[in-house]
Amino acid sequence: MTTVIVADIFGKTPALEELANIICKNHLIVDPYDGQYKMFQTESDAYEYFSSNTGLGNYSKHLINLLTNLDSSVNLVGFSIGAAAIWNISESFASSRIKKAICFYGSQIRNNRKVVPLFPVTLVFPKTEKHFSVPELISELRNTERTKIRQVPYFHGFMNKCSTNFNLQGYESELRTLAANAI
């Protein structure tokens, strides 16, 4: 079993590698920059670069290509735009090798609400989001097949040490949850 970590707009960072090693020894990190460290100064720099150079559609295609070439069972763990990429492919990528996915603060999921995943997906939403109502989105997605939803009392980015919203308590709590769920 391999755990595929799907990075956010910061891409591959030492903090993400640390998190991946804590989650699972047998892991693979997928990022929007082909493994190159970008080391952005701010989240807005990272967002601008991602938007101009990759985009969610291309990132989703990149994820599909990578998963198609794997020959082991996988669990997926995605953060922000990585969570949205997992959500986007979840209904079209019918692979029995994907056992489950956990998607943290995938705010772009709001733009693709009609998805019905083909494998179990847990969506972890933050306390609030700047551009939409989290409770409304949760309400709309609540009855989606194979989808569990949790809302946590932390902000978007709480699992990323590079984010201004990093929250150690939330980070440690979710690491325990991931360990308990054998991710």
PDB file of N, CA and C in Angstrom, residues 28-129:
ATOM      1  N   LEU A  28       4.431   8.623  -1.621  1.00  0.00           N
ATOM      2  CA  LEU A  28       4.867   9.305  -2.828  1.00  0.00           C
ATOM      3  C   LEU A  28       4.240  10.693  -2.780  1.00  0.00           C
ATOM      4  N   ILE A  29       5.021  11.717  -3.032  1.00  0.00           N
ATOM      5  CA  ILE A  29       4.501  13.082  -3.053  1.00  0.00           C
ATOM      6  C   ILE A  29       4.290  13.509  -4.498  1.00  0.00           C
ATOM      7  N   VAL A  30       3.072  13.969  -4.785  1.00  0.00           N
ATOM      8  CA  VAL A  30       2.745  14.540  -6.089  1.00  0.00           C
ATOM      9  C   VAL A  30       2.601  16.033  -5.871  1.00  0.00           C
ATOM     10  N   ASP A  31       3.264  16.800  -6.719  1.00  0.00           N
ATOM     11  CA  ASP A  31       3.161  18.255  -6.575  1.00  0.00           C
ATOM     12  C   ASP A  31       3.025  18.893  -7.950  1.00  0.00           C
ATOM     13  N   PRO A  32       2.598  20.136  -7.983  1.00  0.00           N
ATOM     14  CA  PRO A  32       2.353  20.781  -9.279  1.00  0.00           C
ATOM     15  C   PRO A  32       3.612  21.229 -10.021  1.00  0.00           C
ATOM     16  N   TYR A  33       4.795  21.032  -9.427  1.00  0.00           N
ATOM     17  CA  TYR A  33       6.024  21.563 -10.020  1.00  0.00           C
ATOM     18  C   TYR A  33       7.054  20.466 -10.303  1.00  0.00           C
ATOM     19  N   ASP A  34       6.577  19.243 -10.509  1.00  0.00           N
ATOM     20  CA  ASP A  34       7.439  18.108 -10.859  1.00  0.00           C
ATOM     21  C   ASP A  34       8.603  17.918  -9.891  1.00  0.00           C
ATOM     22  N   GLY A  35       8.327  18.079  -8.615  1.00  0.00           N
ATOM     23  CA  GLY A  35       9.328  17.813  -7.585  1.00  0.00           C
ATOM     24  C   GLY A  35      10.323  18.926  -7.343  1.00  0.00           C
ATOM     25  N   GLN A  36      10.230  20.020  -8.071  1.00  0.00           N
ATOM     26  CA  GLN A  36      11.153  21.137  -7.876  1.00  0.00           C
ATOM     27  C   GLN A  36      10.712  21.959  -6.669  1.00  0.00           C
ATOM     28  N   TYR A  37      11.652  22.264  -5.798  1.00  0.00           N
ATOM     29  CA  TYR A  37      11.357  23.131  -4.657  1.00  0.00           C
ATOM     30  C   TYR A  37      11.228  24.569  -5.160  1.00  0.00           C
ATOM     31  N   LYS A  38      10.145  25.215  -4.814  1.00  0.00           N
ATOM     32  CA  LYS A  38       9.935  26.600  -5.246  1.00  0.00           C
ATOM     33  C   LYS A  38      10.206  27.602  -4.127  1.00  0.00           C
ATOM     34  N   MET A  39       9.959  27.225  -2.895  1.00  0.00           N
ATOM     35  CA  MET A  39      10.241  28.066  -1.726  1.00  0.00           C
ATOM     36  C   MET A  39       9.684  29.483  -1.873  1.00  0.00           C
ATOM     37  N   PHE A  40       8.385  29.573  -2.008  1.00  0.00           N
ATOM     38  CA  PHE A  40       7.703  30.862  -2.154  1.00  0.00           C
ATOM     39  C   PHE A  40       7.814  31.675  -0.876  1.00  0.00           C
ATOM     40  N   GLN A  41       7.887  32.986  -1.037  1.00  0.00           N
ATOM     41  CA  GLN A  41       7.967  33.873   0.118  1.00  0.00           C
ATOM     42  C   GLN A  41       6.624  34.034   0.816  1.00  0.00           C
ATOM     43  N   THR A  42       5.540  34.063   0.027  1.00  0.00           N
ATOM     44  CA  THR A  42       4.207  34.260   0.593  1.00  0.00           C
ATOM     45  C   THR A  42       3.213  33.315  -0.083  1.00  0.00           C
ATOM     46  N   GLU A  43       2.070  33.158   0.547  1.00  0.00           N
ATOM     47  CA  GLU A  43       1.015  32.348  -0.055  1.00  0.00           C
ATOM     48  C   GLU A  43       0.509  32.983  -1.345  1.00  0.00           C
ATOM     49  N   SER A  44       0.461  34.302  -1.373  1.00  0.00           N
ATOM     50  CA  SER A  44      -0.011  34.953  -2.603  1.00  0.00           C
ATOM     51  C   SER A  44       0.975  34.727  -3.749  1.00  0.00           C
ATOM     52  N   ASP A  45       2.268  34.677  -3.462  1.00  0.00           N
ATOM     53  CA  ASP A  45       3.265  34.348  -4.488  1.00  0.00           C
ATOM     54  C   ASP A  45       3.034  32.926  -5.013  1.00  0.00           C
ATOM     55  N   ALA A  46       2.785  31.994  -4.094  1.00  0.00           N
ATOM     56  CA  ALA A  46       2.552  30.605  -4.475  1.00  0.00           C
ATOM     57  C   ALA A  46       1.277  30.494  -5.308  1.00  0.00           C
ATOM     58  N   TYR A  47       0.226  31.179  -4.888  1.00  0.00           N
ATOM     59  CA  TYR A  47      -1.043  31.128  -5.612  1.00  0.00           C
ATOM     60  C   TYR A  47      -0.885  31.689  -7.023  1.00  0.00           C
ATOM     61  N   GLU A  48      -0.221  32.817  -7.131  1.00  0.00           N
ATOM     62  CA  GLU A  48      -0.014  33.459  -8.438  1.00  0.00           C
ATOM     63  C   GLU A  48       0.792  32.545  -9.366  1.00  0.00           C
ATOM     64  N   TYR A  49       1.851  31.939  -8.830  1.00  0.00           N
ATOM     65  CA  TYR A  49       2.680  31.055  -9.640  1.00  0.00           C
ATOM     66  C   TYR A  49       1.885  29.831 -10.095  1.00  0.00           C
ATOM     67  N   PHE A  50       1.155  29.206  -9.155  1.00  0.00           N
ATOM     68  CA  PHE A  50       0.351  28.038  -9.507  1.00  0.00           C
ATOM     69  C   PHE A  50      -0.673  28.394 -10.574  1.00  0.00           C
ATOM     70  N   SER A  51      -1.377  29.494 -10.378  1.00  0.00           N
ATOM     71  CA  SER A  51      -2.423  29.897 -11.318  1.00  0.00           C
ATOM     72  C   SER A  51      -1.862  30.177 -12.706  1.00  0.00           C
ATOM     73  N   SER A  52      -0.706  30.805 -12.767  1.00  0.00           N
ATOM     74  CA  SER A  52      -0.103  31.176 -14.046  1.00  0.00           C
ATOM     75  C   SER A  52       0.601  30.022 -14.753  1.00  0.00           C
ATOM     76  N   ASN A  53       1.104  29.053 -13.978  1.00  0.00           N
ATOM     77  CA  ASN A  53       1.959  28.027 -14.566  1.00  0.00           C
ATOM     78  C   ASN A  53       1.388  26.612 -14.578  1.00  0.00           C
ATOM     79  N   THR A  54       0.396  26.336 -13.755  1.00  0.00           N
ATOM     80  CA  THR A  54      -0.130  24.972 -13.691  1.00  0.00           C
ATOM     81  C   THR A  54      -1.643  24.968 -13.864  1.00  0.00           C
ATOM     82  N   GLY A  55      -2.357  25.449 -12.878  1.00  0.00           N
ATOM     83  CA  GLY A  55      -3.823  25.431 -12.905  1.00  0.00           C
ATOM     84  C   GLY A  55      -4.383  24.102 -12.435  1.00  0.00           C
ATOM     85  N   LEU A  56      -5.600  24.148 -11.935  1.00  0.00           N
ATOM     86  CA  LEU A  56      -6.223  22.952 -11.372  1.00  0.00           C
ATOM     87  C   LEU A  56      -6.459  21.871 -12.425  1.00  0.00           C
ATOM     88  N   GLY A  57      -6.876  22.241 -13.608  1.00  0.00           N
ATOM     89  CA  GLY A  57      -7.122  21.245 -14.658  1.00  0.00           C
ATOM     90  C   GLY A  57      -5.872  20.457 -14.996  1.00  0.00           C
ATOM     91  N   ASN A  58      -4.767  21.145 -15.187  1.00  0.00           N
ATOM     92  CA  ASN A  58      -3.505  20.464 -15.495  1.00  0.00           C
ATOM     93  C   ASN A  58      -3.013  19.627 -14.327  1.00  0.00           C
ATOM     94  N   TYR A  59      -3.205  20.136 -13.109  1.00  0.00           N
ATOM     95  CA  TYR A  59      -2.784  19.393 -11.923  1.00  0.00           C
ATOM     96  C   TYR A  59      -3.598  18.104 -11.800  1.00  0.00           C
ATOM     97  N   SER A  60      -4.893  18.173 -12.071  1.00  0.00           N
ATOM     98  CA  SER A  60      -5.748  16.988 -12.032  1.00  0.00           C
ATOM     99  C   SER A  60      -5.291  15.964 -13.075  1.00  0.00           C
ATOM    100  N   LYS A  61      -4.962  16.412 -14.281  1.00  0.00           N
ATOM    101  CA  LYS A  61      -4.466  15.501 -15.331  1.00  0.00           C
ATOM    102  C   LYS A  61      -3.137  14.868 -14.919  1.00  0.00           C
ATOM    103  N   HIS A  62      -2.273  15.660 -14.316  1.00  0.00           N
ATOM    104  CA  HIS A  62      -0.983  15.159 -13.828  1.00  0.00           C
ATOM    105  C   HIS A  62      -1.210  14.043 -12.800  1.00  0.00           C
ATOM    106  N   LEU A  63      -2.167  14.248 -11.895  1.00  0.00           N
ATOM    107  CA  LEU A  63      -2.476  13.245 -10.881  1.00  0.00           C
ATOM    108  C   LEU A  63      -3.010  11.961 -11.526  1.00  0.00           C
ATOM    109  N   ILE A  64      -3.909  12.089 -12.476  1.00  0.00           N
ATOM    110  CA  ILE A  64      -4.432  10.912 -13.178  1.00  0.00           C
ATOM    111  C   ILE A  64      -3.294  10.137 -13.843  1.00  0.00           C
ATOM    112  N   ASN A  65      -2.404  10.836 -14.533  1.00  0.00           N
ATOM    113  CA  ASN A  65      -1.281  10.177 -15.210  1.00  0.00           C
ATOM    114  C   ASN A  65      -0.410   9.417 -14.225  1.00  0.00           C
ATOM    115  N   LEU A  66      -0.118  10.033 -13.100  1.00  0.00           N
ATOM    116  CA  LEU A  66       0.718   9.374 -12.102  1.00  0.00           C
ATOM    117  C   LEU A  66       0.023   8.139 -11.552  1.00  0.00           C
ATOM    118  N   LEU A  67      -1.255   8.256 -11.199  1.00  0.00           N
ATOM    119  CA  LEU A  67      -1.981   7.128 -10.622  1.00  0.00           C
ATOM    120  C   LEU A  67      -2.138   5.989 -11.618  1.00  0.00           C
ATOM    121  N   THR A  68      -2.273   6.302 -12.882  1.00  0.00           N
ATOM    122  CA  THR A  68      -2.409   5.279 -13.914  1.00  0.00           C
ATOM    123  C   THR A  68      -1.165   4.412 -13.992  1.00  0.00           C
ATOM    124  N   ASN A  69      -0.015   5.000 -13.687  1.00  0.00           N
ATOM    125  CA  ASN A  69       1.246   4.270 -13.804  1.00  0.00           C
ATOM    126  C   ASN A  69       1.673   3.543 -12.534  1.00  0.00           C
ATOM    127  N   LEU A  70       0.916   3.692 -11.454  1.00  0.00           N
ATOM    128  CA  LEU A  70       1.252   2.974 -10.223  1.00  0.00           C
ATOM    129  C   LEU A  70       0.701   1.560 -10.289  1.00  0.00           C
ATOM    130  N   ASP A  71       1.419   0.632  -9.660  1.00  0.00           N
ATOM    131  CA  ASP A  71       0.962  -0.752  -9.692  1.00  0.00           C
ATOM    132  C   ASP A  71       0.620  -1.298  -8.311  1.00  0.00           C
ATOM    133  N   SER A  72       0.430  -0.408  -7.337  1.00  0.00           N
ATOM    134  CA  SER A  72       0.057  -0.858  -5.996  1.00  0.00           C
ATOM    135  C   SER A  72      -1.231  -0.171  -5.561  1.00  0.00           C
ATOM    136  N   SER A  73      -1.829  -0.703  -4.501  1.00  0.00           N
ATOM    137  CA  SER A  73      -2.993  -0.049  -3.918  1.00  0.00           C
ATOM    138  C   SER A  73      -2.557   1.268  -3.303  1.00  0.00           C
ATOM    139  N   VAL A  74      -3.442   2.271  -3.367  1.00  0.00           N
ATOM    140  CA  VAL A  74      -3.075   3.587  -2.850  1.00  0.00           C
ATOM    141  C   VAL A  74      -4.189   4.186  -1.998  1.00  0.00           C
ATOM    142  N   ASN A  75      -3.740   4.965  -1.034  1.00  0.00           N
ATOM    143  CA  ASN A  75      -4.583   5.905  -0.318  1.00  0.00           C
ATOM    144  C   ASN A  75      -4.112   7.279  -0.757  1.00  0.00           C
ATOM    145  N   LEU A  76      -5.031   8.220  -0.852  1.00  0.00           N
ATOM    146  CA  LEU A  76      -4.690   9.573  -1.271  1.00  0.00           C
ATOM    147  C   LEU A  76      -4.923  10.534  -0.109  1.00  0.00           C
ATOM    148  N   VAL A  77      -3.995  11.465   0.069  1.00  0.00           N
ATOM    149  CA  VAL A  77      -4.157  12.535   1.049  1.00  0.00           C
ATOM    150  C   VAL A  77      -3.819  13.830   0.326  1.00  0.00           C
ATOM    151  N   GLY A  78      -4.804  14.730   0.240  1.00  0.00           N
ATOM    152  CA  GLY A  78      -4.601  15.965  -0.495  1.00  0.00           C
ATOM    153  C   GLY A  78      -4.846  17.193   0.358  1.00  0.00           C
ATOM    154  N   PHE A  79      -4.140  18.249   0.007  1.00  0.00           N
ATOM    155  CA  PHE A  79      -4.231  19.511   0.731  1.00  0.00           C
ATOM    156  C   PHE A  79      -4.562  20.640  -0.223  1.00  0.00           C
ATOM    157  N   SER A  80      -5.613  21.371   0.068  1.00  0.00           N
ATOM    158  CA  SER A  80      -6.027  22.550  -0.689  1.00  0.00           C
ATOM    159  C   SER A  80      -6.234  22.204  -2.167  1.00  0.00           C
ATOM    160  N   ILE A  81      -5.400  22.729  -3.050  1.00  0.00           N
ATOM    161  CA  ILE A  81      -5.580  22.463  -4.477  1.00  0.00           C
ATOM    162  C   ILE A  81      -5.345  20.973  -4.779  1.00  0.00           C
ATOM    163  N   GLY A  82      -4.517  20.310  -3.975  1.00  0.00           N
ATOM    164  CA  GLY A  82      -4.330  18.867  -4.108  1.00  0.00           C
ATOM    165  C   GLY A  82      -5.599  18.107  -3.753  1.00  0.00           C
ATOM    166  N   ALA A  83      -6.312  18.587  -2.737  1.00  0.00           N
ATOM    167  CA  ALA A  83      -7.603  17.989  -2.369  1.00  0.00           C
ATOM    168  C   ALA A  83      -8.615  18.183  -3.489  1.00  0.00           C
ATOM    169  N   ALA A  84      -8.621  19.360  -4.085  1.00  0.00           N
ATOM    170  CA  ALA A  84      -9.540  19.631  -5.206  1.00  0.00           C
ATOM    171  C   ALA A  84      -9.197  18.751  -6.407  1.00  0.00           C
ATOM    172  N   ALA A  85      -7.912  18.515  -6.662  1.00  0.00           N
ATOM    173  CA  ALA A  85      -7.512  17.639  -7.772  1.00  0.00           C
ATOM    174  C   ALA A  85      -8.011  16.213  -7.529  1.00  0.00           C
ATOM    175  N   ILE A  86      -7.881  15.735  -6.297  1.00  0.00           N
ATOM    176  CA  ILE A  86      -8.398  14.396  -5.961  1.00  0.00           C
ATOM    177  C   ILE A  86      -9.906  14.354  -6.198  1.00  0.00           C
ATOM    178  N   TRP A  87     -10.614  15.353  -5.693  1.00  0.00           N
ATOM    179  CA  TRP A  87     -12.065  15.418  -5.866  1.00  0.00           C
ATOM    180  C   TRP A  87     -12.426  15.411  -7.357  1.00  0.00           C
ATOM    181  N   ASN A  88     -11.713  16.191  -8.141  1.00  0.00           N
ATOM    182  CA  ASN A  88     -12.009  16.288  -9.571  1.00  0.00           C
ATOM    183  C   ASN A  88     -11.853  14.958 -10.300  1.00  0.00           C
ATOM    184  N   ILE A  89     -10.888  14.155  -9.907  1.00  0.00           N
ATOM    185  CA  ILE A  89     -10.661  12.892 -10.607  1.00  0.00           C
ATOM    186  C   ILE A  89     -11.433  11.730  -9.986  1.00  0.00           C
ATOM    187  N   SER A  90     -12.033  11.941  -8.833  1.00  0.00           N
ATOM    188  CA  SER A  90     -12.617  10.829  -8.074  1.00  0.00           C
ATOM    189  C   SER A  90     -13.770  10.134  -8.783  1.00  0.00           C
ATOM    190  N   GLU A  91     -14.468  10.828  -9.659  1.00  0.00           N
ATOM    191  CA  GLU A  91     -15.574  10.171 -10.355  1.00  0.00           C
ATOM    192  C   GLU A  91     -15.181   9.649 -11.730  1.00  0.00           C
ATOM    193  N   SER A  92     -14.037  10.049 -12.219  1.00  0.00           N
ATOM    194  CA  SER A  92     -13.646   9.610 -13.551  1.00  0.00           C
ATOM    195  C   SER A  92     -12.514   8.597 -13.524  1.00  0.00           C
ATOM    196  N   PHE A  93     -11.835   8.513 -12.423  1.00  0.00           N
ATOM    197  CA  PHE A  93     -10.701   7.598 -12.336  1.00  0.00           C
ATOM    198  C   PHE A  93     -11.138   6.355 -11.567  1.00  0.00           C
ATOM    199  N   ALA A  94     -11.726   5.423 -12.295  1.00  0.00           N
ATOM    200  CA  ALA A  94     -12.273   4.214 -11.680  1.00  0.00           C
ATOM    201  C   ALA A  94     -11.174   3.176 -11.528  1.00  0.00           C
ATOM    202  N   SER A  95     -10.466   3.255 -10.454  1.00  0.00           N
ATOM    203  CA  SER A  95      -9.406   2.290 -10.217  1.00  0.00           C
ATOM    204  C   SER A  95      -9.664   1.574  -8.907  1.00  0.00           C
ATOM    205  N   SER A  96      -9.678   0.284  -8.956  1.00  0.00           N
ATOM    206  CA  SER A  96      -9.865  -0.488  -7.728  1.00  0.00           C
ATOM    207  C   SER A  96      -8.650  -0.376  -6.812  1.00  0.00           C
ATOM    208  N   ARG A  97      -7.565   0.158  -7.333  1.00  0.00           N
ATOM    209  CA  ARG A  97      -6.356   0.326  -6.504  1.00  0.00           C
ATOM    210  C   ARG A  97      -6.494   1.468  -5.503  1.00  0.00           C
ATOM    211  N   ILE A  98      -7.373   2.443  -5.753  1.00  0.00           N
ATOM    212  CA  ILE A  98      -7.555   3.545  -4.804  1.00  0.00           C
ATOM    213  C   ILE A  98      -8.513   3.079  -3.724  1.00  0.00           C
ATOM    214  N   LYS A  99      -7.995   2.989  -2.534  1.00  0.00           N
ATOM    215  CA  LYS A  99      -8.792   2.478  -1.415  1.00  0.00           C
ATOM    216  C   LYS A  99      -9.609   3.592  -0.759  1.00  0.00           C
ATOM    217  N   LYS A 100      -9.002   4.765  -0.594  1.00  0.00           N
ATOM    218  CA  LYS A 100      -9.712   5.891   0.016  1.00  0.00           C
ATOM    219  C   LYS A 100      -8.884   7.157  -0.141  1.00  0.00           C
ATOM    220  N   ALA A 101      -9.556   8.277   0.122  1.00  0.00           N
ATOM    221  CA  ALA A 101      -8.890   9.577   0.040  1.00  0.00           C
ATOM    222  C   ALA A 101      -9.345  10.452   1.200  1.00  0.00           C
ATOM    223  N   ILE A 102      -8.413  11.269   1.672  1.00  0.00           N
ATOM    224  CA  ILE A 102      -8.736  12.299   2.660  1.00  0.00           C
ATOM    225  C   ILE A 102      -8.287  13.626   2.058  1.00  0.00           C
ATOM    226  N   CYS A 103      -9.223  14.559   2.001  1.00  0.00           N
ATOM    227  CA  CYS A 103      -8.992  15.844   1.334  1.00  0.00           C
ATOM    228  C   CYS A 103      -9.160  16.983   2.337  1.00  0.00           C
ATOM    229  N   PHE A 104      -8.063  17.671   2.621  1.00  0.00           N
ATOM    230  CA  PHE A 104      -8.075  18.779   3.566  1.00  0.00           C
ATOM    231  C   PHE A 104      -8.283  20.109   2.853  1.00  0.00           C
ATOM    232  N   TYR A 105      -9.216  20.874   3.338  1.00  0.00           N
ATOM    233  CA  TYR A 105      -9.548  22.238   2.916  1.00  0.00           C
ATOM    234  C   TYR A 105      -9.425  22.465   1.406  1.00  0.00           C
ATOM    235  N   GLY A 106     -10.132  21.627   0.663  1.00  0.00           N
ATOM    236  CA  GLY A 106     -10.167  21.752  -0.800  1.00  0.00           C
ATOM    237  C   GLY A 106     -11.200  22.789  -1.217  1.00  0.00           C
ATOM    238  N   SER A 107     -10.874  24.040  -1.079  1.00  0.00           N
ATOM    239  CA  SER A 107     -11.859  25.104  -1.320  1.00  0.00           C
ATOM    240  C   SER A 107     -12.377  25.127  -2.759  1.00  0.00           C
ATOM    241  N   GLN A 108     -11.575  24.674  -3.717  1.00  0.00           N
ATOM    242  CA  GLN A 108     -12.029  24.673  -5.110  1.00  0.00           C
ATOM    243  C   GLN A 108     -13.066  23.588  -5.397  1.00  0.00           C
ATOM    244  N   ILE A 109     -13.297  22.717  -4.437  1.00  0.00           N
ATOM    245  CA  ILE A 109     -14.368  21.716  -4.569  1.00  0.00           C
ATOM    246  C   ILE A 109     -15.698  22.423  -4.806  1.00  0.00           C
ATOM    247  N   ARG A 110     -15.824  23.628  -4.294  1.00  0.00           N
ATOM    248  CA  ARG A 110     -17.073  24.389  -4.447  1.00  0.00           C
ATOM    249  C   ARG A 110     -17.428  24.609  -5.918  1.00  0.00           C
ATOM    250  N   ASN A 111     -16.451  24.539  -6.796  1.00  0.00           N
ATOM    251  CA  ASN A 111     -16.690  24.750  -8.227  1.00  0.00           C
ATOM    252  C   ASN A 111     -16.993  23.462  -8.982  1.00  0.00           C
ATOM    253  N   ASN A 112     -17.070  22.357  -8.274  1.00  0.00           N
ATOM    254  CA  ASN A 112     -17.324  21.062  -8.900  1.00  0.00           C
ATOM    255  C   ASN A 112     -18.185  20.216  -7.955  1.00  0.00           C
ATOM    256  N   ARG A 113     -19.339  20.728  -7.627  1.00  0.00           N
ATOM    257  CA  ARG A 113     -20.204  20.151  -6.587  1.00  0.00           C
ATOM    258  C   ARG A 113     -20.946  18.900  -7.014  1.00  0.00           C
ATOM    259  N   LYS A 114     -21.014  18.596  -8.281  1.00  0.00           N
ATOM    260  CA  LYS A 114     -21.807  17.461  -8.775  1.00  0.00           C
ATOM    261  C   LYS A 114     -21.037  16.141  -8.807  1.00  0.00           C
ATOM    262  N   VAL A 115     -19.798  16.157  -8.376  1.00  0.00           N
ATOM    263  CA  VAL A 115     -18.972  14.944  -8.377  1.00  0.00           C
ATOM    264  C   VAL A 115     -19.590  13.898  -7.450  1.00  0.00           C
ATOM    265  N   VAL A 116     -19.553  12.639  -7.902  1.00  0.00           N
ATOM    266  CA  VAL A 116     -19.910  11.491  -7.067  1.00  0.00           C
ATOM    267  C   VAL A 116     -18.709  10.543  -7.114  1.00  0.00           C
ATOM    268  N   PRO A 117     -17.903  10.518  -6.058  1.00  0.00           N
ATOM    269  CA  PRO A 117     -16.670   9.721  -6.071  1.00  0.00           C
ATOM    270  C   PRO A 117     -16.933   8.228  -6.248  1.00  0.00           C
ATOM    271  N   LEU A 118     -15.977   7.566  -6.886  1.00  0.00           N
ATOM    272  CA  LEU A 118     -16.047   6.123  -7.089  1.00  0.00           C
ATOM    273  C   LEU A 118     -15.311   5.353  -5.989  1.00  0.00           C
ATOM    274  N   PHE A 119     -14.688   6.073  -5.070  1.00  0.00           N
ATOM    275  CA  PHE A 119     -14.013   5.475  -3.917  1.00  0.00           C
ATOM    276  C   PHE A 119     -14.320   6.361  -2.709  1.00  0.00           C
ATOM    277  N   PRO A 120     -14.176   5.844  -1.489  1.00  0.00           N
ATOM    278  CA  PRO A 120     -14.496   6.638  -0.303  1.00  0.00           C
ATOM    279  C   PRO A 120     -13.605   7.874  -0.175  1.00  0.00           C
ATOM    280  N   VAL A 121     -14.247   9.006   0.057  1.00  0.00           N
ATOM    281  CA  VAL A 121     -13.542  10.283   0.211  1.00  0.00           C
ATOM    282  C   VAL A 121     -14.018  10.944   1.497  1.00  0.00           C
ATOM    283  N   THR A 122     -13.072  11.393   2.304  1.00  0.00           N
ATOM    284  CA  THR A 122     -13.389  12.200   3.474  1.00  0.00           C
ATOM    285  C   THR A 122     -12.938  13.621   3.177  1.00  0.00           C
ATOM    286  N   LEU A 123     -13.868  14.555   3.278  1.00  0.00           N
ATOM    287  CA  LEU A 123     -13.567  15.972   3.077  1.00  0.00           C
ATOM    288  C   LEU A 123     -13.455  16.629   4.445  1.00  0.00           C
ATOM    289  N   VAL A 124     -12.346  17.310   4.678  1.00  0.00           N
ATOM    290  CA  VAL A 124     -12.127  18.014   5.939  1.00  0.00           C
ATOM    291  C   VAL A 124     -12.110  19.502   5.628  1.00  0.00           C
ATOM    292  N   PHE A 125     -13.175  20.182   6.032  1.00  0.00           N
ATOM    293  CA  PHE A 125     -13.298  21.608   5.751  1.00  0.00           C
ATOM    294  C   PHE A 125     -12.883  22.436   6.965  1.00  0.00           C
ATOM    295  N   PRO A 126     -12.352  23.639   6.703  1.00  0.00           N
ATOM    296  CA  PRO A 126     -11.941  24.518   7.798  1.00  0.00           C
ATOM    297  C   PRO A 126     -13.135  25.232   8.432  1.00  0.00           C
ATOM    298  N   LYS A 127     -12.829  25.975   9.452  1.00  0.00           N
ATOM    299  CA  LYS A 127     -13.833  26.748  10.175  1.00  0.00           C
ATOM    300  C   LYS A 127     -14.582  27.694   9.246  1.00  0.00           C
ATOM    301  N   THR A 128     -13.862  28.422   8.417  1.00  0.00           N
ATOM    302  CA  THR A 128     -14.454  29.365   7.468  1.00  0.00           C
ATOM    303  C   THR A 128     -13.602  29.405   6.207  1.00  0.00           C
ATOM    304  N   GLU A 129     -14.161  29.974   5.180  1.00  0.00           N
ATOM    305  CA  GLU A 129     -13.432  30.270   3.942  1.00  0.00           C
ATOM    306  C   GLU A 129     -13.806  31.686   3.523  1.00  0.00           C
TER     307      GLU A 129
END
